[in-house]
Amino acid sequence: QQQVKQSPQSLIVQKGGIPIINCAYENTAFDYFPWYQQFPGKGPALLIAIRPDVSEKKEGRFTISFNKSAKQFSLHIMDSQPGDSATYFCAASNQAGTALIFGKGTTLSVSS
Amino acid sequence: DGGITQSPKYLFRKEGQNVTLSCEQNLNHDAMYWYRQDPGQGLRLIYYSQIVNDFQKGDIAEGYSVSREKKESFPLTVTSAQKNPTAFYLCASSYAGGITGELFFGEGSRLTVL
């Protein structure tokens, strides 16, 4: 119930493509769903986050789509660039829970 | 500049030795966390602390210990009881009651057991 399942494990797209990373959860008490971006040798940094009262959130080229009934959320990267090559983690948490529960990560490679 | 400082960045340890990883933050955050990162495993929670002198076990606390004597500091000790200690360790912090808020991460400490 506490897991967040992330797919795919790795993804390769060409510059300008739209990679999509998917996450699914079971715990209906989760109410906060962030995405973190991590470059090699660095700590993760918050990219974008969503709460269940909205179905979509955009920040620049990054969009989260949220489907509460299906308990799924996804990250879309528009017009992807080589600089977007990184590992992306979805996560979830709830008010009464512990810290963030992370997915296993997706390694994205954007070729030029 | 405000942030989280982890040290050392790289650490080598012989089997049977305890090591302590340092984590200091100057963001005035109440909550601090330790995560372990292994390839293909994501980030797994070791310990977290919401206030000084209090901390809770995460999913993989066995073989680790922490202390929270100061708001700014949350050191992690990897004991000899930890069976597979080679990993990348990440410290993070967040605002009070920030269990659902943004986590700010340090740059990590890579521990290798020889």
XYZ file of C-alpha atoms in Angstrom:
226
model
C 0.000 0.000 0.000
C 2.911 2.318 0.617
C 4.586 1.688 -2.752
C 4.822 4.002 -5.705
C 5.406 2.075 -8.934
C 7.255 3.929 -11.681
C 7.779 3.033 -15.324
C 9.669 2.779 -17.563
C 13.028 2.189 -15.910
C 14.820 3.896 -18.786
C 13.820 5.978 -21.767
C 15.620 7.248 -24.840
C 14.128 9.985 -27.016
C 15.353 12.302 -29.706
C 15.621 16.026 -29.173
C 12.185 17.595 -29.482
C 10.381 14.380 -28.488
C 7.891 14.116 -25.630
C 8.996 11.531 -23.070
C 6.284 10.318 -20.710
C 6.983 8.738 -17.328
C 4.209 7.015 -15.429
C 3.595 6.319 -11.745
C 0.897 4.419 -9.894
C 0.024 4.247 -6.214
C -2.342 2.281 -3.976
C -2.673 4.374 -0.836
C -5.698 6.638 -1.280
C -4.506 8.750 1.651
C -1.668 10.135 -0.456
C -2.346 13.787 -1.198
C 0.906 15.203 -2.531
C 2.660 13.994 -5.681
C 6.000 15.604 -6.584
C 8.504 14.819 -9.299
C 12.212 15.153 -8.640
C 15.047 15.485 -11.164
C 18.525 14.185 -10.414
C 21.746 14.707 -12.372
C 24.673 12.288 -11.923
C 26.541 12.806 -8.664
C 24.014 15.334 -7.366
C 21.073 15.265 -5.018
C 17.521 15.296 -6.432
C 15.751 18.623 -6.852
C 12.017 19.307 -6.960
C 10.794 19.730 -10.522
C 7.023 20.038 -10.201
C 4.318 18.820 -7.822
C 0.553 18.325 -7.843
C -2.234 17.742 -5.337
C -5.299 15.577 -6.081
C -7.718 18.483 -6.454
C -6.414 19.228 -9.960
C -5.974 16.955 -12.973
C -3.097 18.759 -14.644
C -0.324 21.184 -13.791
C 2.169 22.825 -16.151
C 5.449 24.518 -15.380
C 7.364 25.507 -18.474
C 7.965 22.392 -20.579
C 6.995 20.033 -17.747
C 3.426 18.830 -17.207
C 1.955 16.514 -14.587
C -1.258 14.692 -15.467
C -3.172 13.226 -12.524
C -5.935 10.595 -12.654
C -7.363 10.198 -9.167
C -9.780 7.381 -10.014
C -7.035 5.317 -11.619
C -4.514 6.287 -8.907
C -1.988 7.226 -11.544
C 0.036 10.287 -12.420
C 2.516 11.015 -15.157
C 5.197 13.475 -16.184
C 5.383 14.812 -19.747
C 8.378 16.768 -21.002
C 7.559 18.889 -24.034
C 10.217 19.661 -26.647
C 12.805 17.633 -24.744
C 16.422 18.826 -24.832
C 19.744 17.042 -24.212
C 19.989 19.010 -20.958
C 16.888 17.158 -19.730
C 18.920 13.928 -19.637
C 18.702 12.906 -15.989
C 16.997 10.504 -13.633
C 13.419 11.362 -12.721
C 11.671 10.182 -9.567
C 7.999 10.366 -8.762
C 6.988 10.416 -5.112
C 3.967 10.594 -2.851
C 3.083 11.358 0.724
C 0.128 12.088 3.004
C -0.506 14.446 5.887
C -0.438 11.776 8.556
C 2.302 9.670 7.016
C 6.038 9.608 7.158
C 8.363 11.155 4.636
C 8.103 11.016 0.839
C 7.776 7.562 -0.721
C 9.764 7.486 -3.953
C 9.415 5.437 -7.113
C 12.477 3.587 -8.378
C 13.348 6.221 -10.942
C 13.486 6.594 -14.720
C 16.737 7.357 -16.490
C 16.012 9.632 -19.441
C 18.459 10.163 -22.272
C 17.705 12.818 -24.881
C 19.854 12.485 -27.971
C 20.746 15.428 -30.139
C 23.935 30.704 0.476
C 21.334 28.585 2.227
C 21.463 24.882 1.718
C 22.370 21.448 2.935
C 25.961 20.361 3.295
C 26.904 16.715 3.391
C 30.383 15.452 4.166
C 32.445 13.673 3.228
C 31.518 13.399 -0.444
C 33.377 10.103 -0.775
C 34.224 7.677 2.012
C 35.911 4.302 2.054
C 35.496 1.957 4.971
C 36.810 -1.437 5.916
C 34.343 -4.101 6.914
C 33.569 -4.007 10.631
C 34.081 -0.271 11.008
C 31.449 2.270 11.939
C 31.356 5.501 9.944
C 29.466 8.740 10.505
C 28.121 10.880 7.676
C 27.592 14.543 8.420
C 24.562 16.593 7.380
C 24.211 20.292 8.203
C 21.511 22.692 7.031
C 21.162 26.463 7.350
C 17.642 26.673 5.950
C 16.053 26.813 9.413
C 14.086 23.667 8.588
C 12.601 21.620 11.393
C 12.465 18.280 9.586
C 15.460 16.318 8.337
C 15.748 12.984 6.544
C 18.253 10.362 5.456
C 17.695 8.363 2.296
C 19.770 5.623 0.733
C 20.051 5.349 -3.048
C 21.060 2.177 -4.872
C 20.967 1.689 -8.667
C 17.456 0.755 -9.778
C 16.086 0.972 -6.230
C 15.070 4.585 -5.991
C 15.407 6.435 -2.702
C 14.648 4.491 0.453
C 14.052 6.199 3.798
C 16.448 5.336 6.617
C 15.512 7.773 9.404
C 13.745 11.087 9.742
C 13.391 13.730 12.427
C 10.689 16.361 12.753
C 12.071 18.139 15.811
C 15.234 18.266 17.877
C 15.838 15.258 20.128
C 13.260 13.153 18.320
C 13.542 10.839 15.312
C 11.732 7.914 13.731
C 12.833 4.842 11.827
C 12.164 4.635 8.134
C 11.834 1.559 5.961
C 15.465 0.417 6.183
C 16.736 1.594 9.593
C 18.484 -1.647 10.565
C 22.231 -1.153 10.893
C 21.986 2.639 11.068
C 21.737 5.161 13.893
C 21.106 8.910 14.045
C 21.020 11.785 16.515
C 19.336 15.174 16.433
C 20.903 17.290 19.166
C 20.773 20.503 17.145
C 18.223 21.776 14.654
C 20.927 22.272 12.045
C 22.542 18.857 12.269
C 21.416 15.286 11.635
C 24.410 12.908 11.458
C 23.992 9.311 10.282
C 26.149 6.490 11.610
C 26.499 3.410 9.437
C 27.335 0.626 11.866
C 29.101 -2.656 11.268
C 25.696 -4.326 11.600
C 24.629 -2.927 8.226
C 25.143 -5.853 5.847
C 25.378 -3.953 2.568
C 26.508 -0.427 3.390
C 27.992 0.491 0.004
C 25.577 3.082 -1.381
C 24.908 6.741 -2.103
C 23.460 8.469 0.976
C 21.293 11.559 0.679
C 20.308 13.956 3.437
C 17.299 16.242 3.030
C 15.349 18.820 5.004
C 11.948 20.478 4.852
C 9.831 23.052 6.658
C 8.027 22.234 9.901
C 5.141 19.921 9.313
C 6.711 19.561 5.923
C 5.890 15.944 5.634
C 4.021 16.793 2.466
C 6.236 19.666 1.469
C 9.295 20.124 -0.671
C 12.415 18.268 0.356
C 15.726 20.011 -0.200
C 18.545 17.545 -0.760
C 22.273 17.732 -0.200
C 24.729 16.515 -2.817
C 25.149 13.139 -1.198
C 27.886 11.018 0.321
C 29.117 7.921 -1.488
C 30.223 5.194 0.888
C 32.256 2.262 -0.347
C 33.087 -0.695 1.878
C 36.307 -2.423 0.932
